[in-house]
Amino acid sequence: MTPPNQTVFVAWHAEQPMPRWAAVARLDCLYSELGDRRFRFSYTEGARSIEGFRPLDGMEDLHQVYESTSLFPVFKNRLLPASRPEFRQFLEWNGFDPDDPPEPLLLLGRSEGIRKTDAIEVFPKPVPDSQGCFVNFFFVHGIRFQPTAAERISHLHPGDSLTVRQEPENPIDPHAIALEANGSMLGYTPRYLARDIERLLSQCPAETVRVVVQQVNLDAPLQQRLLCRMNACWPAGFQPCDTVDYQPISSLVPR
């Protein structure tokens, strides 16, 4: 069976002089009927709209579509090499079986491809599961800004339900989605999910929208401490990641 095509988006963010964030590119893994794999990289409208963004090394033309039979170096370098002794632990932190490593785009999207040396973040485009429902795995963001979050997380267990709370009066991001456990603030869903979650909360029956603890990584850095799973309905006509920033600049890439 030919594997399904996969898509991750690339976001760029900056904190100075004021916080700003936008999807600036997309990376597709495409399979032929024979199972041959190729990667396609293209910039999105967010790359033209957000102030201060600079194209990625080796892919400076915003209008060009780049293709390769292997993962582009700028993304390969965001994955821990399999030869590293901590690679198995890295897979476990991200919820994967070390004896059955995932495809590179799956790992890249789950781990978010974050490096301390730049402002790039990678995340998967949500797709419906085999039951036609919304399922997404993500790490809780902003734990370090909550004084008691790390201690509270240490007492959580897989399957524990978290409270999802919208923050329309948040001065930094009115679309922010907060996560709580028994009234204690833990952090936020990733920004790339927030607007889609808003829509799901308004369009899905309340009982179908759930965020639960997938696993707690006590020995991991805070950005990979709490892995969650979100389940929801997939409303008729729902298209995730469909704002202008996500639209490809090149007409050669399907919208």
PDB file of C-alpha atoms in Angstrom:
ATOM      1  CA  MET A   1       0.000   0.000   0.000  1.00  0.00           C
ATOM      2  CA  THR A   2       1.285   3.461  -0.934  1.00  0.00           C
ATOM      3  CA  PRO A   3       1.808   5.639   2.180  1.00  0.00           C
ATOM      4  CA  PRO A   4      -0.400   8.752   2.408  1.00  0.00           C
ATOM      5  CA  ASN A   5       1.042  12.121   1.469  1.00  0.00           C
ATOM      6  CA  GLN A   6       2.075  14.257   4.429  1.00  0.00           C
ATOM      7  CA  THR A   7       2.209  18.013   4.947  1.00  0.00           C
ATOM      8  CA  VAL A   8       3.869  20.112   7.620  1.00  0.00           C
ATOM      9  CA  PHE A   9       3.869  23.880   7.841  1.00  0.00           C
ATOM     10  CA  VAL A  10       6.764  26.089   8.838  1.00  0.00           C
ATOM     11  CA  ALA A  11       6.123  29.035  11.144  1.00  0.00           C
ATOM     12  CA  TRP A  12       8.386  31.944  11.976  1.00  0.00           C
ATOM     13  CA  HIS A  13       8.113  33.962  15.162  1.00  0.00           C
ATOM     14  CA  ALA A  14       9.793  36.902  16.816  1.00  0.00           C
ATOM     15  CA  GLU A  15       9.362  38.559  20.208  1.00  0.00           C
ATOM     16  CA  GLN A  16      10.992  41.932  19.525  1.00  0.00           C
ATOM     17  CA  PRO A  17      10.031  44.700  19.109  1.00  0.00           C
ATOM     18  CA  MET A  18       6.617  43.052  19.550  1.00  0.00           C
ATOM     19  CA  PRO A  19       5.437  39.411  19.417  1.00  0.00           C
ATOM     20  CA  ARG A  20       4.533  38.215  15.936  1.00  0.00           C
ATOM     21  CA  TRP A  21       3.980  34.798  14.378  1.00  0.00           C
ATOM     22  CA  ALA A  22       3.002  33.493  10.952  1.00  0.00           C
ATOM     23  CA  ALA A  23       3.054  30.380   8.799  1.00  0.00           C
ATOM     24  CA  VAL A  24       5.678  31.104   6.142  1.00  0.00           C
ATOM     25  CA  ALA A  25       6.106  27.839   4.212  1.00  0.00           C
ATOM     26  CA  ARG A  26       4.910  24.285   3.734  1.00  0.00           C
ATOM     27  CA  LEU A  27       6.791  21.042   3.257  1.00  0.00           C
ATOM     28  CA  ASP A  28       5.084  18.115   1.549  1.00  0.00           C
ATOM     29  CA  CYS A  29       6.137  14.480   1.391  1.00  0.00           C
ATOM     30  CA  LEU A  30       4.571  13.047  -1.759  1.00  0.00           C
ATOM     31  CA  TYR A  31       4.398   9.414  -2.826  1.00  0.00           C
ATOM     32  CA  SER A  32       3.947   8.025  -6.323  1.00  0.00           C
ATOM     33  CA  GLU A  33       1.836   4.951  -7.057  1.00  0.00           C
ATOM     34  CA  LEU A  34       5.074   2.970  -7.050  1.00  0.00           C
ATOM     35  CA  GLY A  35       5.911   4.209  -3.573  1.00  0.00           C
ATOM     36  CA  ASP A  36       8.686   6.572  -4.656  1.00  0.00           C
ATOM     37  CA  ARG A  37       9.048   9.503  -2.283  1.00  0.00           C
ATOM     38  CA  ARG A  38       9.833  13.133  -2.989  1.00  0.00           C
ATOM     39  CA  PHE A  39       9.815  16.257  -0.867  1.00  0.00           C
ATOM     40  CA  ARG A  40       8.387  19.589  -2.010  1.00  0.00           C
ATOM     41  CA  PHE A  41       9.020  22.915  -0.287  1.00  0.00           C
ATOM     42  CA  SER A  42       7.203  26.145  -1.066  1.00  0.00           C
ATOM     43  CA  TYR A  43       6.635  29.472   0.653  1.00  0.00           C
ATOM     44  CA  THR A  44       3.226  30.694   1.753  1.00  0.00           C
ATOM     45  CA  GLU A  45       1.697  34.160   1.896  1.00  0.00           C
ATOM     46  CA  GLY A  46       2.787  34.557   5.504  1.00  0.00           C
ATOM     47  CA  ALA A  47       6.380  34.893   4.279  1.00  0.00           C
ATOM     48  CA  ARG A  48       5.390  38.077   2.459  1.00  0.00           C
ATOM     49  CA  SER A  49       3.212  39.542   5.192  1.00  0.00           C
ATOM     50  CA  ILE A  50       5.255  39.167   8.370  1.00  0.00           C
ATOM     51  CA  GLU A  51       7.870  41.820   9.012  1.00  0.00           C
ATOM     52  CA  GLY A  52      11.453  40.685   9.481  1.00  0.00           C
ATOM     53  CA  PHE A  53      11.240  37.227   7.926  1.00  0.00           C
ATOM     54  CA  ARG A  54      14.242  36.038   5.930  1.00  0.00           C
ATOM     55  CA  PRO A  55      14.067  33.045   3.547  1.00  0.00           C
ATOM     56  CA  LEU A  56      15.660  29.798   4.640  1.00  0.00           C
ATOM     57  CA  ASP A  57      19.234  29.032   3.613  1.00  0.00           C
ATOM     58  CA  GLY A  58      19.463  27.543   0.141  1.00  0.00           C
ATOM     59  CA  MET A  59      15.843  28.429  -0.630  1.00  0.00           C
ATOM     60  CA  GLU A  60      15.906  32.195  -1.032  1.00  0.00           C
ATOM     61  CA  ASP A  61      13.302  32.635  -3.811  1.00  0.00           C
ATOM     62  CA  LEU A  62       9.819  33.039  -2.318  1.00  0.00           C
ATOM     63  CA  HIS A  63       8.189  32.173  -5.659  1.00  0.00           C
ATOM     64  CA  GLN A  64      10.188  29.014  -6.333  1.00  0.00           C
ATOM     65  CA  VAL A  65       8.988  25.464  -5.647  1.00  0.00           C
ATOM     66  CA  TYR A  66      11.864  23.287  -4.434  1.00  0.00           C
ATOM     67  CA  GLU A  67      11.855  19.502  -4.857  1.00  0.00           C
ATOM     68  CA  SER A  68      14.179  16.746  -3.695  1.00  0.00           C
ATOM     69  CA  THR A  69      14.197  12.975  -3.261  1.00  0.00           C
ATOM     70  CA  SER A  70      15.698  13.441   0.205  1.00  0.00           C
ATOM     71  CA  LEU A  71      14.741  15.675   3.088  1.00  0.00           C
ATOM     72  CA  PHE A  72      16.165  19.180   2.649  1.00  0.00           C
ATOM     73  CA  PRO A  73      19.217  19.814   4.875  1.00  0.00           C
ATOM     74  CA  VAL A  74      17.562  22.721   6.705  1.00  0.00           C
ATOM     75  CA  PHE A  75      14.943  20.264   7.991  1.00  0.00           C
ATOM     76  CA  LYS A  76      17.116  17.179   8.324  1.00  0.00           C
ATOM     77  CA  ASN A  77      19.315  19.156  10.698  1.00  0.00           C
ATOM     78  CA  ARG A  78      16.283  19.634  12.958  1.00  0.00           C
ATOM     79  CA  LEU A  79      16.012  15.920  13.593  1.00  0.00           C
ATOM     80  CA  LEU A  80      18.281  14.142  16.024  1.00  0.00           C
ATOM     81  CA  PRO A  81      20.538  11.725  14.070  1.00  0.00           C
ATOM     82  CA  ALA A  82      19.712   8.062  14.609  1.00  0.00           C
ATOM     83  CA  SER A  83      23.372   7.486  15.461  1.00  0.00           C
ATOM     84  CA  ARG A  84      23.141   9.620  18.604  1.00  0.00           C
ATOM     85  CA  PRO A  85      22.882   7.609  21.846  1.00  0.00           C
ATOM     86  CA  GLU A  86      19.877   9.669  22.991  1.00  0.00           C
ATOM     87  CA  PHE A  87      17.901   9.009  19.783  1.00  0.00           C
ATOM     88  CA  ARG A  88      15.760   6.275  21.344  1.00  0.00           C
ATOM     89  CA  GLN A  89      14.862   8.545  24.229  1.00  0.00           C
ATOM     90  CA  PHE A  90      14.040  11.335  21.771  1.00  0.00           C
ATOM     91  CA  LEU A  91      11.577   9.043  19.979  1.00  0.00           C
ATOM     92  CA  GLU A  92      10.023   7.996  23.289  1.00  0.00           C
ATOM     93  CA  TRP A  93       9.562  11.617  24.387  1.00  0.00           C
ATOM     94  CA  ASN A  94       7.673  12.235  21.159  1.00  0.00           C
ATOM     95  CA  GLY A  95       5.426   9.228  21.684  1.00  0.00           C
ATOM     96  CA  PHE A  96       6.978   6.909  19.094  1.00  0.00           C
ATOM     97  CA  ASP A  97       8.269   3.347  19.336  1.00  0.00           C
ATOM     98  CA  PRO A  98      12.105   3.396  19.139  1.00  0.00           C
ATOM     99  CA  ASP A  99      11.998  -0.008  17.444  1.00  0.00           C
ATOM    100  CA  ASP A 100       9.691   1.307  14.723  1.00  0.00           C
ATOM    101  CA  PRO A 101      10.803   4.886  13.925  1.00  0.00           C
ATOM    102  CA  PRO A 102       8.274   7.091  12.102  1.00  0.00           C
ATOM    103  CA  GLU A 103       8.616   8.778   8.740  1.00  0.00           C
ATOM    104  CA  PRO A 104      10.785  11.933   8.982  1.00  0.00           C
ATOM    105  CA  LEU A 105       7.888  14.369   8.466  1.00  0.00           C
ATOM    106  CA  LEU A 106       5.857  12.711  11.216  1.00  0.00           C
ATOM    107  CA  LEU A 107       8.751  13.081  13.634  1.00  0.00           C
ATOM    108  CA  LEU A 108       9.509  16.600  12.455  1.00  0.00           C
ATOM    109  CA  GLY A 109       5.899  17.686  12.947  1.00  0.00           C
ATOM    110  CA  ARG A 110       5.574  16.058  16.361  1.00  0.00           C
ATOM    111  CA  SER A 111       8.885  17.385  17.717  1.00  0.00           C
ATOM    112  CA  GLU A 112       8.193  20.810  16.134  1.00  0.00           C
ATOM    113  CA  GLY A 113      11.737  21.014  14.762  1.00  0.00           C
ATOM    114  CA  ILE A 114      12.652  23.717  17.254  1.00  0.00           C
ATOM    115  CA  ARG A 115      16.265  24.865  17.619  1.00  0.00           C
ATOM    116  CA  LYS A 116      17.590  27.417  20.083  1.00  0.00           C
ATOM    117  CA  THR A 117      19.506  29.177  17.315  1.00  0.00           C
ATOM    118  CA  ASP A 118      16.543  30.382  15.231  1.00  0.00           C
ATOM    119  CA  ALA A 119      12.843  31.261  15.262  1.00  0.00           C
ATOM    120  CA  ILE A 120      11.468  28.410  13.155  1.00  0.00           C
ATOM    121  CA  GLU A 121       8.744  25.999  14.263  1.00  0.00           C
ATOM    122  CA  VAL A 122       7.391  23.030  12.278  1.00  0.00           C
ATOM    123  CA  PHE A 123       3.929  21.548  12.748  1.00  0.00           C
ATOM    124  CA  PRO A 124       1.664  19.075  10.933  1.00  0.00           C
ATOM    125  CA  LYS A 125      -1.430  19.935   8.953  1.00  0.00           C
ATOM    126  CA  PRO A 126      -4.313  18.136  10.704  1.00  0.00           C
ATOM    127  CA  VAL A 127      -6.063  15.426   8.706  1.00  0.00           C
ATOM    128  CA  PRO A 128      -9.114  13.355   9.705  1.00  0.00           C
ATOM    129  CA  ASP A 129      -8.423   9.938  11.186  1.00  0.00           C
ATOM    130  CA  SER A 130      -9.879   6.662   9.922  1.00  0.00           C
ATOM    131  CA  GLN A 131     -13.162   7.488  11.682  1.00  0.00           C
ATOM    132  CA  GLY A 132     -13.376  10.936  10.111  1.00  0.00           C
ATOM    133  CA  CYS A 133     -12.564  12.694  13.390  1.00  0.00           C
ATOM    134  CA  PHE A 134     -10.026  15.326  14.423  1.00  0.00           C
ATOM    135  CA  VAL A 135      -7.022  13.915  16.300  1.00  0.00           C
ATOM    136  CA  ASN A 136      -3.876  15.876  17.042  1.00  0.00           C
ATOM    137  CA  PHE A 137      -0.855  15.305  19.275  1.00  0.00           C
ATOM    138  CA  PHE A 138       1.006  18.301  20.672  1.00  0.00           C
ATOM    139  CA  PHE A 139       3.290  19.444  23.452  1.00  0.00           C
ATOM    140  CA  VAL A 140       1.928  22.009  25.896  1.00  0.00           C
ATOM    141  CA  HIS A 141       3.537  25.410  25.354  1.00  0.00           C
ATOM    142  CA  GLY A 142       4.398  28.085  27.916  1.00  0.00           C
ATOM    143  CA  ILE A 143       4.973  25.774  30.883  1.00  0.00           C
ATOM    144  CA  ARG A 144       7.963  27.823  32.020  1.00  0.00           C
ATOM    145  CA  PHE A 145       5.768  30.894  32.504  1.00  0.00           C
ATOM    146  CA  GLN A 146       3.430  29.141  34.969  1.00  0.00           C
ATOM    147  CA  PRO A 147       4.946  29.024  38.498  1.00  0.00           C
ATOM    148  CA  THR A 148       3.360  25.733  39.588  1.00  0.00           C
ATOM    149  CA  ALA A 149       2.930  24.003  36.219  1.00  0.00           C
ATOM    150  CA  ALA A 150       6.020  21.767  36.278  1.00  0.00           C
ATOM    151  CA  GLU A 151       5.187  20.450  39.744  1.00  0.00           C
ATOM    152  CA  ARG A 152       1.539  19.896  38.820  1.00  0.00           C
ATOM    153  CA  ILE A 153       2.500  18.072  35.622  1.00  0.00           C
ATOM    154  CA  SER A 154       4.649  15.641  37.609  1.00  0.00           C
ATOM    155  CA  HIS A 155       1.436  14.290  39.174  1.00  0.00           C
ATOM    156  CA  LEU A 156      -0.446  13.772  35.897  1.00  0.00           C
ATOM    157  CA  HIS A 157      -0.949  10.398  34.237  1.00  0.00           C
ATOM    158  CA  PRO A 158      -1.805   9.215  30.711  1.00  0.00           C
ATOM    159  CA  GLY A 159      -5.526   9.544  30.105  1.00  0.00           C
ATOM    160  CA  ASP A 160      -6.067  12.427  32.536  1.00  0.00           C
ATOM    161  CA  SER A 161      -8.455  15.003  31.072  1.00  0.00           C
ATOM    162  CA  LEU A 162      -7.423  18.642  30.828  1.00  0.00           C
ATOM    163  CA  THR A 163      -9.721  21.656  30.813  1.00  0.00           C
ATOM    164  CA  VAL A 164      -9.700  23.714  27.617  1.00  0.00           C
ATOM    165  CA  ARG A 165     -10.305  27.432  28.170  1.00  0.00           C
ATOM    166  CA  GLN A 166     -10.398  30.252  25.640  1.00  0.00           C
ATOM    167  CA  GLU A 167      -8.727  33.575  26.522  1.00  0.00           C
ATOM    168  CA  PRO A 168     -10.323  36.235  24.272  1.00  0.00           C
ATOM    169  CA  GLU A 169      -8.934  38.987  26.531  1.00  0.00           C
ATOM    170  CA  ASN A 170      -5.347  37.731  26.339  1.00  0.00           C
ATOM    171  CA  PRO A 171      -3.324  40.888  25.489  1.00  0.00           C
ATOM    172  CA  ILE A 172      -0.746  38.976  23.430  1.00  0.00           C
ATOM    173  CA  ASP A 173      -3.016  36.563  21.565  1.00  0.00           C
ATOM    174  CA  PRO A 174      -6.830  36.800  21.830  1.00  0.00           C
ATOM    175  CA  HIS A 175      -7.047  33.373  20.173  1.00  0.00           C
ATOM    176  CA  ALA A 176      -4.982  31.714  22.926  1.00  0.00           C
ATOM    177  CA  ILE A 177      -6.262  28.384  24.266  1.00  0.00           C
ATOM    178  CA  ALA A 178      -5.278  27.686  27.878  1.00  0.00           C
ATOM    179  CA  LEU A 179      -4.995  24.222  29.423  1.00  0.00           C
ATOM    180  CA  GLU A 180      -5.715  23.497  33.074  1.00  0.00           C
ATOM    181  CA  ALA A 181      -5.694  20.480  35.387  1.00  0.00           C
ATOM    182  CA  ASN A 182      -8.066  20.672  38.354  1.00  0.00           C
ATOM    183  CA  GLY A 183      -8.043  24.452  38.193  1.00  0.00           C
ATOM    184  CA  SER A 184      -4.260  24.752  37.941  1.00  0.00           C
ATOM    185  CA  MET A 185      -2.869  26.509  34.884  1.00  0.00           C
ATOM    186  CA  LEU A 186      -0.427  24.335  32.915  1.00  0.00           C
ATOM    187  CA  GLY A 187       0.176  26.330  29.740  1.00  0.00           C
ATOM    188  CA  TYR A 188      -1.303  26.693  26.273  1.00  0.00           C
ATOM    189  CA  THR A 189      -1.989  24.736  23.140  1.00  0.00           C
ATOM    190  CA  PRO A 190       0.466  25.606  20.354  1.00  0.00           C
ATOM    191  CA  ARG A 191      -0.448  28.818  18.584  1.00  0.00           C
ATOM    192  CA  TYR A 192      -0.772  27.014  15.257  1.00  0.00           C
ATOM    193  CA  LEU A 193      -3.734  25.033  16.648  1.00  0.00           C
ATOM    194  CA  ALA A 194      -5.543  27.861  18.416  1.00  0.00           C
ATOM    195  CA  ARG A 195      -7.784  29.170  15.631  1.00  0.00           C
ATOM    196  CA  ASP A 196      -8.778  25.690  14.517  1.00  0.00           C
ATOM    197  CA  ILE A 197      -9.604  24.770  18.120  1.00  0.00           C
ATOM    198  CA  GLU A 198     -11.785  27.886  18.364  1.00  0.00           C
ATOM    199  CA  ARG A 199     -13.780  26.662  15.395  1.00  0.00           C
ATOM    200  CA  LEU A 200     -14.027  23.124  16.740  1.00  0.00           C
ATOM    201  CA  LEU A 201     -15.269  24.393  20.106  1.00  0.00           C
ATOM    202  CA  SER A 202     -18.015  26.360  18.371  1.00  0.00           C
ATOM    203  CA  GLN A 203     -19.025  23.696  15.836  1.00  0.00           C
ATOM    204  CA  CYS A 204     -18.592  20.358  17.643  1.00  0.00           C
ATOM    205  CA  PRO A 205     -20.794  18.948  20.420  1.00  0.00           C
ATOM    206  CA  ALA A 206     -19.063  19.816  23.694  1.00  0.00           C
ATOM    207  CA  GLU A 207     -18.634  16.184  24.704  1.00  0.00           C
ATOM    208  CA  THR A 208     -16.653  15.403  21.536  1.00  0.00           C
ATOM    209  CA  VAL A 209     -13.896  17.959  22.214  1.00  0.00           C
ATOM    210  CA  ARG A 210     -11.358  16.498  24.633  1.00  0.00           C
ATOM    211  CA  VAL A 211      -7.720  17.077  25.495  1.00  0.00           C
ATOM    212  CA  VAL A 212      -6.077  14.303  27.490  1.00  0.00           C
ATOM    213  CA  VAL A 213      -2.574  13.566  28.698  1.00  0.00           C
ATOM    214  CA  GLN A 214      -0.800  11.245  26.271  1.00  0.00           C
ATOM    215  CA  GLN A 215       2.394  10.982  28.296  1.00  0.00           C
ATOM    216  CA  VAL A 216       4.482  12.867  30.844  1.00  0.00           C
ATOM    217  CA  ASN A 217       8.232  13.077  30.180  1.00  0.00           C
ATOM    218  CA  LEU A 218       9.688  13.932  33.569  1.00  0.00           C
ATOM    219  CA  ASP A 219      13.279  13.799  32.282  1.00  0.00           C
ATOM    220  CA  ALA A 220      12.630  15.939  29.190  1.00  0.00           C
ATOM    221  CA  PRO A 221      13.099  19.695  28.707  1.00  0.00           C
ATOM    222  CA  LEU A 222       9.982  21.730  29.531  1.00  0.00           C
ATOM    223  CA  GLN A 223       9.064  22.141  25.868  1.00  0.00           C
ATOM    224  CA  GLN A 224       8.689  18.347  25.639  1.00  0.00           C
ATOM    225  CA  ARG A 225       7.480  17.687  29.168  1.00  0.00           C
ATOM    226  CA  LEU A 226       3.756  17.161  28.532  1.00  0.00           C
ATOM    227  CA  LEU A 227       2.491  15.453  25.376  1.00  0.00           C
ATOM    228  CA  CYS A 228      -1.266  15.715  24.863  1.00  0.00           C
ATOM    229  CA  ARG A 229      -3.840  14.304  22.486  1.00  0.00           C
ATOM    230  CA  MET A 230      -6.831  16.286  21.298  1.00  0.00           C
ATOM    231  CA  ASN A 231      -9.934  14.603  19.913  1.00  0.00           C
ATOM    232  CA  ALA A 232     -12.908  16.356  18.333  1.00  0.00           C
ATOM    233  CA  CYS A 233     -15.470  15.974  15.605  1.00  0.00           C
ATOM    234  CA  TRP A 234     -14.572  17.001  12.048  1.00  0.00           C
ATOM    235  CA  PRO A 235     -17.354  19.436  11.073  1.00  0.00           C
ATOM    236  CA  ALA A 236     -18.763  19.436   7.557  1.00  0.00           C
ATOM    237  CA  GLY A 237     -16.682  21.752   5.392  1.00  0.00           C
ATOM    238  CA  PHE A 238     -13.970  22.127   8.033  1.00  0.00           C
ATOM    239  CA  GLN A 239     -10.593  22.972   6.502  1.00  0.00           C
ATOM    240  CA  PRO A 240      -7.738  23.406   8.994  1.00  0.00           C
ATOM    241  CA  CYS A 241      -4.967  25.902   8.353  1.00  0.00           C
ATOM    242  CA  ASP A 242      -6.993  27.791   5.750  1.00  0.00           C
ATOM    243  CA  THR A 243      -6.251  31.445   6.548  1.00  0.00           C
ATOM    244  CA  VAL A 244      -4.365  33.618   4.060  1.00  0.00           C
ATOM    245  CA  ASP A 245      -0.949  33.022   5.656  1.00  0.00           C
ATOM    246  CA  TYR A 246      -1.176  29.315   4.806  1.00  0.00           C
ATOM    247  CA  GLN A 247      -1.907  29.806   1.107  1.00  0.00           C
ATOM    248  CA  PRO A 248       1.005  28.988  -1.248  1.00  0.00           C
ATOM    249  CA  ILE A 249       2.615  31.852  -3.124  1.00  0.00           C
ATOM    250  CA  SER A 250       3.347  29.697  -6.164  1.00  0.00           C
ATOM    251  CA  SER A 251       0.444  28.708  -8.384  1.00  0.00           C
ATOM    252  CA  LEU A 252       2.209  25.365  -8.942  1.00  0.00           C
ATOM    253  CA  VAL A 253       1.262  24.197  -5.441  1.00  0.00           C
ATOM    254  CA  PRO A 254      -2.374  23.114  -4.897  1.00  0.00           C
ATOM    255  CA  ARG A 255      -4.277  25.191  -2.371  1.00  0.00           C
TER     256      ARG A 255
END
